[in-house]
Coordinates of C-alpha atoms and ligand atoms in Angstrom, one line a residue:
X24 CA 0.0 0.0 0.0
X25 CA 1.2 3.5 -0.9
X26 CA 0.2 5.8 1.9
X27 CA 0.3 8.9 -0.3
X28 CA -2.4 7.8 -2.8
X29 CA -6.1 7.9 -1.9
X30 CA -8.2 4.8 -1.7
X31 CA -10.9 4.2 -4.3
X32 CA -13.9 1.9 -4.4
X33 CA -13.8 0.3 -7.8
X34 CA -16.6 -1.8 -9.4
X35 CA -15.1 -5.3 -9.8
X36 CA -18.2 -7.2 -10.9
X37 CA -22.0 -7.0 -11.1
X38 CA -24.7 -9.6 -11.5
X39 CA -28.5 -10.1 -11.1
X40 CA -31.0 -12.8 -10.5
X41 CA -34.7 -12.7 -11.5
X42 CA -37.2 -15.4 -10.6
X43 CA -38.4 -17.4 -13.6
X44 CA -42.1 -16.8 -13.1
X45 CA -43.5 -13.9 -15.2
X46 CA -46.7 -12.2 -14.3
X47 CA -48.0 -10.1 -17.2
X48 CA -50.5 -7.2 -17.1
X49 CA -53.0 -9.3 -19.0
X50 CA -52.8 -12.0 -16.3
X51 CA -53.4 -9.3 -13.6
X52 CA -56.4 -8.0 -15.5
X53 CA -58.0 -11.4 -15.0
X54 CA -57.7 -11.1 -11.2
X55 CA -58.4 -7.4 -10.5
X56 CA -60.2 -4.4 -12.0
X57 CA -57.4 -3.1 -14.1
X58 CA -56.2 -3.3 -17.7
X59 CA -53.0 -3.7 -19.6
X60 CA -53.3 -0.3 -21.4
X61 CA -53.8 1.6 -18.1
X62 CA -50.8 0.0 -16.5
X63 CA -48.5 0.6 -19.5
X64 CA -49.6 4.2 -20.0
X65 CA -49.4 5.2 -16.3
X66 CA -46.3 3.2 -15.3
X67 CA -44.5 1.7 -18.3
X68 CA -44.7 -1.7 -16.7
X69 CA -45.7 -4.7 -18.9
X70 CA -44.7 -7.6 -16.7
X71 CA -42.9 -8.4 -13.5
X72 CA -41.3 -11.5 -11.9
X73 CA -42.7 -13.4 -9.0
X74 CA -40.5 -15.5 -6.6
X75 CA -41.4 -19.2 -6.1
X76 CA -42.3 -20.4 -2.6
X77 CA -38.7 -21.5 -2.0
X78 CA -37.2 -18.2 -3.1
X79 CA -36.8 -15.8 -0.2
X80 CA -34.8 -12.6 -0.4
X81 CA -31.7 -14.4 0.8
X82 CA -32.1 -17.0 -2.0
X83 CA -32.4 -14.4 -4.7
X84 CA -29.5 -12.4 -3.1
X85 CA -27.2 -15.4 -3.0
X86 CA -27.8 -16.1 -6.7
X87 CA -27.1 -12.5 -7.7
X88 CA -24.1 -12.4 -5.3
X89 CA -22.6 -15.5 -6.9
X90 CA -22.9 -14.0 -10.3
X91 CA -21.3 -10.8 -9.3
X92 CA -18.4 -12.6 -7.6
X93 CA -17.9 -14.7 -10.7
X94 CA -17.9 -11.6 -12.9
X95 CA -15.2 -10.1 -10.5
X96 CA -13.2 -13.4 -10.7
X97 CA -13.3 -13.5 -6.9
X98 CA -14.2 -16.2 -4.4
X99 CA -16.7 -15.8 -1.5
X100 CA -13.8 -16.2 0.9
X101 CA -12.3 -13.0 -0.4
X102 CA -15.2 -10.9 0.8
X103 CA -14.8 -8.7 3.9
X104 CA -18.2 -7.1 3.9
X105 CA -21.7 -8.2 2.8
X106 CA -24.5 -5.7 2.9
X107 CA -28.0 -6.7 1.8
X108 CA -30.5 -3.9 1.2
X109 CA -34.0 -5.3 1.6
X110 CA -37.4 -4.4 2.9
X111 CA -38.7 -7.9 2.5
X112 CA -36.2 -9.8 4.6
X113 CA -36.4 -13.6 5.2
X114 CA -37.3 -13.1 8.8
X115 CA -37.2 -10.2 11.4
X116 CA -33.8 -11.5 12.5
X117 CA -31.1 -12.7 11.9
X118 CA -30.3 -10.3 9.0
X119 CA -30.8 -11.6 5.5
X120 CA -27.1 -10.8 4.9
X121 CA -26.2 -13.5 7.4
X122 CA -28.1 -16.1 5.4
X123 CA -26.3 -14.9 2.3
X124 CA -23.0 -15.2 4.1
X125 CA -23.8 -18.8 5.1
X126 CA -25.1 -19.8 1.6
X127 CA -22.0 -18.3 -0.2
X128 CA -19.6 -19.6 2.5
X129 CA -18.2 -16.1 2.8
X130 CA -16.7 -17.0 6.2
X131 CA -14.5 -14.0 6.6
X132 CA -17.1 -11.4 5.9
X133 CA -19.1 -9.2 8.3
X134 CA -22.7 -9.2 7.2
X135 CA -25.7 -7.0 7.9
X136 CA -28.8 -5.5 6.3
X137 CA -29.9 -2.0 5.5
X138 CA -33.5 -0.8 5.4
X139 CA -34.0 2.2 3.2
X140 CA -36.6 0.5 1.0
X141 CA -36.3 1.5 -2.6
X142 CA -33.3 3.7 -1.8
X143 CA -31.6 0.7 -0.1
X144 CA -29.0 -0.1 -2.7
X145 CA -27.6 3.4 -2.9
X146 CA -27.6 3.6 0.9
X147 CA -25.7 0.3 1.1
X148 CA -23.3 1.4 -1.6
X149 CA -22.7 4.5 0.4
X150 CA -21.8 2.5 3.5
X151 CA -19.5 0.1 1.5
X152 CA -17.8 3.1 -0.1
X153 CA -16.8 4.6 3.2
X154 CA -15.3 1.3 4.5
X155 CA -13.2 0.9 1.3
X156 CA -12.2 4.5 1.0
X157 CA -11.0 4.6 4.7
X158 CA -8.9 1.5 4.0
X159 CA -10.8 -0.6 6.6
X160 CA -11.9 -3.3 4.1
X161 CA -10.7 -4.4 0.7
X162 CA -13.7 -6.3 -0.9
X163 CA -17.4 -5.6 -0.4
X164 CA -20.4 -7.4 -1.8
X165 CA -23.4 -5.0 -1.9
X166 CA -26.8 -6.6 -2.8
X167 CA -30.4 -5.3 -3.2
X168 CA -32.9 -8.1 -3.0
X169 CA -36.7 -8.2 -2.6
X170 CA -39.7 -10.5 -2.6
X171 CA -42.2 -7.6 -2.9
X172 CA -44.9 -10.1 -4.0
X173 CA -45.2 -11.2 -0.4
X174 CA -45.9 -7.7 1.0
X175 CA -48.2 -6.3 -1.7
X176 CA -52.0 -6.6 -1.3
X177 CA -53.0 -8.4 -4.4
X178 CA -56.5 -6.9 -4.1
X179 CA -55.2 -3.3 -4.2
X180 CA -54.9 -2.3 -7.8
X181 CA -53.2 0.9 -7.0
X182 CA -50.1 -0.9 -5.6
X183 CA -50.0 -4.5 -6.7
X184 CA -49.5 -3.6 -10.4
X185 CA -46.3 -1.8 -9.6
X186 CA -44.0 -4.2 -7.8
X187 CA -41.9 -7.2 -8.7
X188 CA -39.3 -9.6 -7.2
X189 CA -35.5 -9.9 -8.0
X190 CA -32.0 -9.2 -6.8
X191 CA -28.9 -7.4 -8.0
X192 CA -25.4 -7.5 -6.6
X193 CA -22.2 -5.5 -7.0
X194 CA -18.6 -6.4 -5.9
X195 CA -16.5 -3.4 -4.9
X196 CA -12.8 -3.6 -4.6
X197 CA -10.4 -1.2 -2.9
X198 CA -7.7 0.3 -5.1
X199 CA -5.3 3.2 -4.9
X200 CA -4.5 5.8 -7.4
X201 CA -4.7 9.5 -8.2
X202 CA -7.0 9.0 -11.2
X203 CA -10.5 9.0 -9.8
X204 CA -12.3 5.7 -10.6
X205 CA -15.2 3.6 -9.3
X206 CA -17.7 5.2 -6.8
X207 CA -16.8 8.9 -7.0
X208 CA -19.4 9.9 -4.4
X209 CA -22.8 9.0 -2.9
X210 CA -25.4 11.4 -1.4
X211 CA -28.1 10.1 0.8
X212 CA -31.0 11.7 2.6
X213 CA -34.0 10.9 4.8
X214 CA -37.2 12.8 5.9
X215 CA -39.1 10.8 8.6
X216 CA -41.9 13.5 8.4
X217 CA -42.9 12.0 5.1
X218 CA -43.1 8.4 6.5
X219 CA -46.8 8.2 5.7
X220 CA -46.4 8.3 2.0
X221 CA -45.3 4.6 1.4
X222 CA -45.4 2.3 4.4
X223 CA -46.2 -1.1 5.8
X224 CA -48.3 0.1 8.8
X225 CA -48.2 -3.1 10.9
X226 CA -45.1 -4.9 12.2
X227 CA -44.1 -7.2 15.0
X228 CA -42.9 -4.3 17.2
X229 CA -46.1 -2.3 16.7
X230 CA -48.9 -4.8 16.4
X231 CA -47.4 -8.0 17.6
X232 CA -48.4 -11.1 15.8
X233 CA -52.0 -10.0 15.2
X234 CA -54.7 -11.7 13.2
X235 CA -56.6 -8.3 13.4
X236 CA -53.7 -6.6 11.7
X237 CA -53.6 -9.3 9.0
X238 CA -57.4 -8.8 8.5
X239 CA -56.9 -5.1 8.2
X240 CA -54.1 -5.6 5.6
X241 CA -51.6 -3.8 7.9
X242 CA -48.7 -6.1 6.8
X243 CA -49.1 -4.9 3.2
X244 CA -47.7 -1.9 1.3
X245 CA -49.9 1.2 1.6
X246 CA -49.1 4.2 -0.6
X247 CA -50.3 7.6 -1.5
X248 CA -49.4 7.3 -5.2
X249 CA -50.1 10.8 -6.4
X250 CA -48.2 12.6 -3.6
X251 CA -45.3 10.1 -3.9
X252 CA -45.1 10.8 -7.6
X253 CA -44.6 14.5 -7.1
X254 CA -42.1 14.4 -4.4
X255 CA -40.2 11.6 -6.2
X256 CA -39.6 13.8 -9.3
X257 CA -38.5 16.7 -7.1
X258 CA -36.1 14.7 -5.0
X259 CA -34.5 12.9 -7.9
X260 CA -33.7 16.2 -9.6
X261 CA -32.4 17.8 -6.4
X262 CA -30.1 14.9 -5.3
X263 CA -28.8 14.3 -8.9
X264 CA -27.8 18.0 -9.1
X265 CA -26.1 17.7 -5.6
X266 CA -24.0 14.7 -6.8
X267 CA -23.0 16.4 -10.1
X268 CA -22.1 19.7 -8.4
X269 CA -20.1 17.9 -5.7
X270 CA -17.9 16.4 -8.4
X271 CA -17.8 19.5 -10.6
X272 CA -19.8 17.9 -13.4
X273 CA -22.7 19.1 -15.5
X274 CA -25.5 16.9 -16.8
X275 CA -23.7 16.9 -20.2
X276 CA -20.8 15.0 -18.6
X277 CA -23.0 12.0 -17.7
X278 CA -22.9 9.1 -20.1
X279 CA -25.6 6.8 -18.6
X280 CA -28.3 7.4 -16.0
X281 CA -29.5 4.4 -14.2
X282 CA -32.5 5.5 -12.2
X283 CA -34.6 3.6 -9.7
X284 CA -37.3 1.8 -11.8
X285 CA -40.5 3.0 -10.0
X286 CA -42.5 4.4 -12.8
X287 CA -41.5 5.3 -16.4
X288 CA -43.3 8.7 -16.1
X289 CA -41.3 9.5 -12.9
X290 CA -38.0 8.6 -14.7
X291 CA -39.0 10.7 -17.8
X292 CA -40.1 13.7 -15.7
X293 CA -36.8 13.7 -13.7
X294 CA -34.7 13.4 -16.8
X295 CA -36.6 16.3 -18.4
X296 CA -36.1 18.5 -15.3
X297 CA -32.4 17.6 -15.3
X298 CA -32.3 18.3 -19.0
X299 CA -30.7 15.0 -19.7
X300 CA -31.1 13.4 -23.1
X301 CA -33.6 10.5 -22.7
X302 CA -31.3 8.3 -24.8
X303 CA -28.9 8.3 -21.9
X304 CA -31.4 7.0 -19.4
X305 CA -31.5 3.2 -19.0
X306 CA -34.8 1.6 -18.1
X307 CA -36.0 -2.0 -17.9
X308 CA -39.2 -1.3 -15.9
X309 CA -41.3 -2.8 -18.6
X310 CA -39.9 -6.3 -17.7
X311 CA -39.6 -6.2 -14.0
X312 CA -41.7 -3.4 -12.5
X313 CA -40.5 -1.8 -9.3
X314 CA -38.2 -4.3 -7.5
X315 CA -37.4 -1.7 -4.7
X316 CA -33.8 -2.1 -3.4
X317 CA -33.0 -4.5 -6.2
X318 CA -34.0 -2.2 -9.1
X319 CA -30.8 -0.2 -9.5
X320 CA -28.4 -3.2 -9.4
X321 CA -30.6 -5.2 -11.7
X322 CA -30.7 -2.3 -14.2
X323 CA -26.9 -1.7 -13.8
X324 CA -26.1 -5.4 -14.5
X325 CA -28.3 -5.4 -17.6
X326 CA -27.0 -2.1 -18.9
X327 CA -23.4 -3.3 -18.4
X328 CA -24.1 -6.7 -20.0
X329 CA -25.7 -5.1 -23.0
X330 CA -22.8 -2.7 -23.5
X331 CA -24.8 0.4 -22.7
X332 CA -22.4 1.1 -19.9
X333 CA -18.8 1.0 -21.1
X334 CA -15.5 1.2 -19.3
X335 CA -14.7 4.8 -18.5
X336 CA -18.3 6.0 -18.6
X337 CA -19.7 8.4 -16.0
X338 CA -22.8 6.7 -14.6
X339 CA -25.4 8.6 -12.5
X340 CA -27.6 6.6 -10.1
X341 CA -30.7 8.3 -8.6
X342 CA -33.3 6.9 -6.3
X343 CA -36.2 7.8 -4.0
X344 CA -38.2 5.5 -1.7
X345 CA -40.2 5.0 1.5
X346 CA -38.9 6.8 4.6
X347 CA -38.9 9.2 2.8
X348 CA -35.4 8.4 1.6
X349 CA -33.5 9.5 -1.5
X350 CA -30.0 9.4 -2.9
X351 CA -27.7 9.6 -5.8
X352 CA -24.3 8.2 -6.8
X353 CA -21.7 8.9 -9.4
X354 CA -19.6 6.1 -10.7
X355 CA -16.7 6.3 -13.1
X356 CA -17.0 2.7 -14.5
Ligands
COA417 N1 -56.0 0.1 -13.1 C1 -57.0 0.9 -13.5 N2 -57.3 2.0 -12.9 C2 -56.6 2.4 -11.8 C3 -55.6 1.5 -11.3 C4 -55.3 0.4 -12.0 N3 -54.3 -0.5 -11.6 N4 -55.0 2.1 -10.2 C5 -55.7 3.3 -10.0 N5 -56.7 3.4 -11.0 C6 -57.6 4.5 -11.1 C7 -57.9 5.2 -9.8 O1 -58.9 4.6 -9.1 C8 -58.4 6.6 -10.4 O2 -59.7 6.4 -10.8 P1 -60.8 7.7 -10.6 O3 -60.2 8.8 -11.4 O4 -62.0 7.1 -11.1 O5 -60.7 7.9 -9.1 C9 -57.5 6.8 -11.6 O6 -57.1 5.5 -12.0 C10 -56.4 7.7 -11.4 O7 -55.7 7.3 -10.2 P2 -54.4 8.1 -9.7 O8 -54.0 7.4 -8.5 O9 -54.6 9.5 -9.8 O10 -53.4 7.7 -10.9 P3 -51.9 8.1 -11.2 O11 -51.8 8.7 -12.5 O12 -51.4 8.9 -10.0 O13 -51.2 6.8 -11.2 C11 -49.7 5.5 -9.8 C12 -51.1 5.9 -10.1 C13 -49.7 4.6 -8.6 C14 -49.3 4.6 -11.0 C15 -48.8 6.7 -9.7 O14 -49.4 7.6 -8.8 C16 -47.4 6.4 -9.2 O15 -46.7 5.7 -9.9 N6 -47.0 6.9 -8.1 C17 -45.7 6.7 -7.6 C18 -45.6 5.4 -7.0 C19 -44.3 4.9 -6.7 O16 -43.5 4.9 -7.7 N7 -44.0 4.5 -5.5 C20 -42.7 4.0 -5.2 C21 -41.7 5.0 -5.1 S1 -40.2 4.3 -4.7

């Protein structure tokens, strides 16, 4: 190690895992009062993936993690830190990340979860970035994984059409050098005063194990769609500008934007406000819907595999989610 050169958090590998089962808008239309055209027009979503009974968040996360490690040419035993961002954990505790550690046999790693709902991956990336840049750890596995299908109310047409299941993972490796590479910076924020916008109102700590809460649908996602839409666009613009200004970049410097895949109209509106060419904005929401914490790493993995993201590109991540939480990250790939 050369003590004069700063530490960097470089992207060593990325991978994703999507459950096989596809649920199309047309299939949903058979079950609830909705239609394919409405869903496509209002959200951009055409289908989403649904986890099988055997596939919990840790199962999806482990698959994605394996793929990211293989892309990085690393073994699980090389990993110092595993962070899983999820709001649909296997159980209340232990952390889903501990199940992933066991499954991958990453015996050296410290493993824990982060709950920032849709913003989870950028929050987790931010934590890993600090550990690598301070020199504390060398290799981090950051995963976003969700089985949203277990916490959506399949009778509520305003929410169940939006969400899907999946996992995405990124391996970060510490390096040293004067040329800035990898995660340039992350910017994360919260506003608990807006916690009512998207929430699961019931929980073990609040309601106990309660059949009344089950009956009232309190363990499902509740959302004020319209209000969330407006604040989402505003926060995405704000935090993206913050990340660009922090690094002395303008929107023209960005090669690829990988936004949280919540709603195609939210993505378009944010890109418009930022005055970013829509051709630079990557979206796969039509195939997977909103996979919460998994959406950014799933999209990053696909954009990289398709050659949309190339070595040397400046990539902007932007996200907003329940909490309220929001964040952005800039990566020199
Ligand atoms: N199918 C058909 N009609 C539906 C419907 C569905 N799945 N869901 C709602 N509607 C109806 C409503 O009942 C309403 O009918 P009304 O005018 O007769 O009352 C009408 O469509 C408009 O509803 P509204 O809620 O105003 O629609 P919208 O344009 O705001 O779109 C969302 C709804 C949920 C798609 C949109 O608000 C949204 O995406 N919000 C952000 C959600 C989000 O991304 N959350 C996660 C952030 S991380």
